[in-house]
Coordinates of C-alpha atoms and ligand atoms in Angstrom, one line a residue:
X1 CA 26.4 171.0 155.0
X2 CA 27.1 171.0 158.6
X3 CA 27.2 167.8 160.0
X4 CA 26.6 166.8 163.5
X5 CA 27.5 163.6 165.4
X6 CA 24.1 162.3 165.2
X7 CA 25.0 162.1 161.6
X8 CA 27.6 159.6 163.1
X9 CA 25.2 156.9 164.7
X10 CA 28.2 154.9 165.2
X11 CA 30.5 157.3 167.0
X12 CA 27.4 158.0 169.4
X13 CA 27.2 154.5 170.1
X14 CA 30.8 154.6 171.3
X15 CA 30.1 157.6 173.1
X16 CA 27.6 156.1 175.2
X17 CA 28.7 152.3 175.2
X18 CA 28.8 152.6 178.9
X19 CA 24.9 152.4 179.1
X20 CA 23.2 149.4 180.5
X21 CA 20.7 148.8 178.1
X22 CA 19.4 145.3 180.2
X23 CA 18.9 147.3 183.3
X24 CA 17.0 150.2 181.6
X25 CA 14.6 147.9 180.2
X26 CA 14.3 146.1 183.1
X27 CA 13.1 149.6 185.2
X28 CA 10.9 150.1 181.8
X29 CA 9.2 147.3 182.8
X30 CA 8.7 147.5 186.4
X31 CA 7.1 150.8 185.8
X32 CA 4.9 148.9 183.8
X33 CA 3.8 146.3 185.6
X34 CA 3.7 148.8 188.5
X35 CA 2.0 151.7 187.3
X36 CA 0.1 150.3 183.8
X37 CA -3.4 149.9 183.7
X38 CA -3.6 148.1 180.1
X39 CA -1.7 145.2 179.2
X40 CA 1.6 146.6 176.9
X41 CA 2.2 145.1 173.9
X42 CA 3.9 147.9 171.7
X43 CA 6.3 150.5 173.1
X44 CA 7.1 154.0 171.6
X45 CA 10.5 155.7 172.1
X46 CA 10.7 159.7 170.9
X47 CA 14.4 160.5 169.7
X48 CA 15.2 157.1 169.6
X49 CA 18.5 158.2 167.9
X50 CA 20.1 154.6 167.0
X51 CA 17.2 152.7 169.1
X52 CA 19.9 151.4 172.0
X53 CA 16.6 149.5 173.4
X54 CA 15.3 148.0 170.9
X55 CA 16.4 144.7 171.6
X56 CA 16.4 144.4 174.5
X57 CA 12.4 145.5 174.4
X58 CA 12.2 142.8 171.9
X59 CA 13.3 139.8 173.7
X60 CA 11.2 140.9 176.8
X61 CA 7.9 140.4 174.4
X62 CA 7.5 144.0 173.3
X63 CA 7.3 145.7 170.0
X64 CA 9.4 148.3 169.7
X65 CA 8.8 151.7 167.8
X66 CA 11.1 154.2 167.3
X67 CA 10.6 158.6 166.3
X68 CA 13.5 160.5 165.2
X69 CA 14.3 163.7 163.5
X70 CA 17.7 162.1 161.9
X71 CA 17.5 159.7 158.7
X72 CA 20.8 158.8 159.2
X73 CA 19.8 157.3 162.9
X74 CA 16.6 155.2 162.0
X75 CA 19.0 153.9 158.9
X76 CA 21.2 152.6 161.3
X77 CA 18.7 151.4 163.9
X78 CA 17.3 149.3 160.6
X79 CA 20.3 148.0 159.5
X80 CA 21.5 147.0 163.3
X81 CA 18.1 145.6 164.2
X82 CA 17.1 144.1 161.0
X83 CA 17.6 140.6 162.8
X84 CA 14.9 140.9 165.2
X85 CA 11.1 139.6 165.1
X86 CA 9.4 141.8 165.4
X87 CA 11.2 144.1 163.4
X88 CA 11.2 147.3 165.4
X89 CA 9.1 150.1 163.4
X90 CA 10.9 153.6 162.9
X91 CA 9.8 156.3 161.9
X92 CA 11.1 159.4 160.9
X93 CA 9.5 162.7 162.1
X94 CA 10.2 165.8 164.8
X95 CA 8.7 164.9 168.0
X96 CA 6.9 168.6 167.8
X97 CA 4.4 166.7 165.9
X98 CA 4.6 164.0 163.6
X99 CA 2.1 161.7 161.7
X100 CA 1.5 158.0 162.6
X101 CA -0.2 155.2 161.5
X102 CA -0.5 153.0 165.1
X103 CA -1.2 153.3 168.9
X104 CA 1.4 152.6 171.1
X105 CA 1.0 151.4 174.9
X106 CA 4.1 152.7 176.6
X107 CA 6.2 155.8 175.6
X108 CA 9.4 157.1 176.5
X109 CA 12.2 159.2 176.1
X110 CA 15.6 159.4 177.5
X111 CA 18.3 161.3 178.7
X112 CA 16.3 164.7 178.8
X113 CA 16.2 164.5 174.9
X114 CA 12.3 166.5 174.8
X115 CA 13.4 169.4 172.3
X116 CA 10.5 171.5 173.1
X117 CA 11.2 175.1 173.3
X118 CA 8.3 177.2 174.2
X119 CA 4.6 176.4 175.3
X120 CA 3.0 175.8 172.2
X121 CA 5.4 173.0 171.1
X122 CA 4.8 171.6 174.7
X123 CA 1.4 171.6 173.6
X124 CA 1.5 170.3 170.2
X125 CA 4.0 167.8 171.4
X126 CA 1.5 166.2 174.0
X127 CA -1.1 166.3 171.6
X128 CA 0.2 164.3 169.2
X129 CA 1.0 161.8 172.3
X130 CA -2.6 161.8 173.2
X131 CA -3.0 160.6 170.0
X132 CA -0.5 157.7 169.6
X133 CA -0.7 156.6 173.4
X134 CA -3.5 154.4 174.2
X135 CA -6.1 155.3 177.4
X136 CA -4.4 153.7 180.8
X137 CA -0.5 153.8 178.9
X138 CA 2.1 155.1 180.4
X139 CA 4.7 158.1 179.2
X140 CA 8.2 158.1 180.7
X141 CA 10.6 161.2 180.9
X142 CA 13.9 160.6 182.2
X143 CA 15.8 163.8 182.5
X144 CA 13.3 166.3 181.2
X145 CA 11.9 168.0 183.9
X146 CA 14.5 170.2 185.9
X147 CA 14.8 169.7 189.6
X148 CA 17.9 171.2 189.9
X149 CA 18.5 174.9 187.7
X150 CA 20.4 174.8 184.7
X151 CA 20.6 178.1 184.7
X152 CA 22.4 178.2 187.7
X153 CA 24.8 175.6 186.6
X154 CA 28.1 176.7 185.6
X155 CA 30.6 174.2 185.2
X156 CA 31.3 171.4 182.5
X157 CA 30.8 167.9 182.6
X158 CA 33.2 165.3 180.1
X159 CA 34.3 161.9 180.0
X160 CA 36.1 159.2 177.6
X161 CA 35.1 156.5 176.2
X162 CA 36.8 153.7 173.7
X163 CA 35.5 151.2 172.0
X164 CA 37.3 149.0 168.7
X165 CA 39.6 151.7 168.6
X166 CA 37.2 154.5 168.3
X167 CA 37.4 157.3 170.8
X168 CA 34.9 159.5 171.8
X169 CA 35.6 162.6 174.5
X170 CA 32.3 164.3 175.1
X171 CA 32.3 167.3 176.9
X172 CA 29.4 169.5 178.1
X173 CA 28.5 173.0 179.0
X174 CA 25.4 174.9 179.5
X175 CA 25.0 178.3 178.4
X176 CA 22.3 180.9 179.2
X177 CA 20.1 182.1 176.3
X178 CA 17.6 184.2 178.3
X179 CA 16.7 183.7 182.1
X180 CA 12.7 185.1 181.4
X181 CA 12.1 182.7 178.8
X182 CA 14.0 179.8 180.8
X183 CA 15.6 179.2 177.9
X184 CA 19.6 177.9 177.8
X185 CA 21.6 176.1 175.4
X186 CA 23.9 172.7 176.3
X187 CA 26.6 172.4 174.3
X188 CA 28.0 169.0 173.6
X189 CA 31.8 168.9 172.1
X190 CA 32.9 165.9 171.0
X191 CA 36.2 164.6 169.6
X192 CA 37.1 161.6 167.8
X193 CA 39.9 159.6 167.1
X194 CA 38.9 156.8 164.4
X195 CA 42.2 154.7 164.2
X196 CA 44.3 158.2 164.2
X197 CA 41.4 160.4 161.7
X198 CA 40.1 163.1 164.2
X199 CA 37.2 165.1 163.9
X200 CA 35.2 167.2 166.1
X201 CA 31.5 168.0 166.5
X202 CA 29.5 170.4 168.6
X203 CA 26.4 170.5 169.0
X204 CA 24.5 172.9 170.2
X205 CA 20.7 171.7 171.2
X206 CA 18.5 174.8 173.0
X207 CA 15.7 174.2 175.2
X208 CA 13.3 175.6 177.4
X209 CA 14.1 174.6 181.3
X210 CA 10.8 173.4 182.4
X211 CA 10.7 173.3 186.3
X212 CA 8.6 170.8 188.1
X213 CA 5.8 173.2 189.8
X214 CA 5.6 174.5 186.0
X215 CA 5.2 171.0 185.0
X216 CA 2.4 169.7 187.3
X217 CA 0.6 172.7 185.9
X218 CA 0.7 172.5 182.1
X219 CA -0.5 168.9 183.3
X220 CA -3.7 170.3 185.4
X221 CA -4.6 172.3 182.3
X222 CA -4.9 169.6 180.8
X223 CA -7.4 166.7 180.9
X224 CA -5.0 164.0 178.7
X225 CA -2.5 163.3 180.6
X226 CA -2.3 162.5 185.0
X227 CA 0.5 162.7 187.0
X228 CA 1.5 159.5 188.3
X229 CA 4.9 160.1 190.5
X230 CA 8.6 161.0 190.2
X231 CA 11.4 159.3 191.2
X232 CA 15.3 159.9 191.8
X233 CA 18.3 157.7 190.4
X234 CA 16.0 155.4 188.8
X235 CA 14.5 154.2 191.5
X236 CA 10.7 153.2 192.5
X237 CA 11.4 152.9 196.2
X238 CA 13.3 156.9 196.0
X239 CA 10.2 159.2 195.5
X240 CA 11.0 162.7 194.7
X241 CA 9.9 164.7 197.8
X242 CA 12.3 167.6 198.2
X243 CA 13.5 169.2 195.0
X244 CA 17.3 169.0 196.5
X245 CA 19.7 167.2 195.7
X246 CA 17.4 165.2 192.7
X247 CA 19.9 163.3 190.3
X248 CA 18.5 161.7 187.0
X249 CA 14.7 162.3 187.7
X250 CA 12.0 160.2 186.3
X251 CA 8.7 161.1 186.0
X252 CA 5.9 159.5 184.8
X253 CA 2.7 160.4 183.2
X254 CA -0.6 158.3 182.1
X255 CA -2.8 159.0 179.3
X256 CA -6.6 159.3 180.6
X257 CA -9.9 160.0 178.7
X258 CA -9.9 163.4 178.1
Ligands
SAM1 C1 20.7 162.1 172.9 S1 20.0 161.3 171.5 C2 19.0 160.1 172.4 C3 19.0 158.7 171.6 C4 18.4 157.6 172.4 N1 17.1 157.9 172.9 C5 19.2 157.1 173.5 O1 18.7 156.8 174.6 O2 20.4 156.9 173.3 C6 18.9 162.4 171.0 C7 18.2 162.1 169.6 O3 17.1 163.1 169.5 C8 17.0 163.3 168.1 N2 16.2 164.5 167.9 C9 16.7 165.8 168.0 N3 15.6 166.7 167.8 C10 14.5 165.9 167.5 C11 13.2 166.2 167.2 N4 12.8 167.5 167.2 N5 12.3 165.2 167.0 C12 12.7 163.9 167.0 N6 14.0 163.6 167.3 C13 14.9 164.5 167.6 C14 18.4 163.3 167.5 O4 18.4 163.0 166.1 C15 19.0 162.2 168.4 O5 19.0 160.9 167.7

């Protein structure tokens, strides 16, 4: 079996152990109390992978509830969380569509992790959202929409990072797939040095680019979802206005009656 580093929850974690969890929660919850129009009491992260929030969620009076695609993850998330009250739910499931047993009143997902890769799984995905998010909640998308053309990128990005003598070197490329289906492939490379045992992982994820003009659209055929603003650099007072020079975009959605 091929294994990939979300197999790893652990070396991930190194990987991104620069993260400030406490200030991502924090802007979670100024959109809420900015932009909510029902009290939030249970928040829903897609591709949670090892649920970095979680706690943090917890200890600011939310309950926290998790969707991932990898067992190994949500094990880990359980085992690392099993501490808190309340526990945080996870559940295992693709994000195309998935079953579940609860509302939620917030969702999210982060770091442009919405695997959708054509219009119908856009669709299916959103409906199965309408159904877990509750009328006036609030979806998040950090990274997801594409202000600036990854097809037109062509460089690498990569970095270090070390943690109790693990270390992680994450590199990343994109690669075109086919410019009239937007579609394009990132391709993450990571090598690991576990107290001197190396391995190395790449994964390839494929996506469909999905521009924001595109976007706004697929949201006025609708009648679940309104657009409620996007921001730049995680930052309420930086609306988006001009699609240059847009680093980490936010954008968030609410669920109406529809
Ligand atoms: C980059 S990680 C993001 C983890 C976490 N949200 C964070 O902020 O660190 C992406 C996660 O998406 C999960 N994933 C990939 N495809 C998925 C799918 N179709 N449905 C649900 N989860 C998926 C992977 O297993 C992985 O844990």
């Amino acid at each position: 079996m091929n294994r990939v580093l979300y197999d790893y929850p652990e070396y991930y974690e190194v990987a991104f152990s620069f993260r400030d969890f406490a200030r991502e929660a924090d802007f979670l919850q100024s959109c809420i109390k900015q932009f909510s129009t029902i009290p939030v009491r249970r928040i829903f992260e897609v591709a949670c992978g090892p649920a970095p929030h979680a706690e943090e969620l917890t200890r600011r009076g939310y309950a926290y509830t998790g969707l991932d695609i990898n067992r190994n993850m949500l094990d880990h998330a359980q085992y690392k969380w099993r501490h808190l009250s309340p526990r945080p739910e996870l559940i295992e499931g693709d994000m195309i569509s998935f079953e579940h047993a609860m509302t939620v009143d917030f969702a999210y997902v982060m770091l442009g992790s919405l695997y959708l890769n054509n219009p119908d799984e856009m669709n299916r995905h959103f409906d199965t959202m309408a159904g877990i998010l509750n009328e006036g909640g609030l979806y998040f998308l950090d990274w997801c929409i594409q202000f600036s053309d990854p097809l037109k990128y062509e460089g690498s990005d990569s970095f270090t990072v070390e943690r109790d003598g693990i270390a992680v070197d994450s590199k990343f490329d994109i690669r075109l797939v086919d410019q009239d289906r937007q579609m394009y492939e990132e391709i993450w490379t990571v090598n690991v040095n576990d107290h001197s045992r190396h391995r190395r992982f790449e994964m390839v994820e494929r996506n469909k680019a999905i521009f924001p003009p595109e976007f706004v659209e697929f949201l006025n055929r609708r009648s679940d979802f309104e657009f409620v603003g996007w921001w730049k650099n995680w930052n309420l007072n930086l609306p988006i206005d001009d699609f240059t020079n847009v680093t980490r975009p936010v954008v968030l959605l609410r669920r109406v009656a529809g």
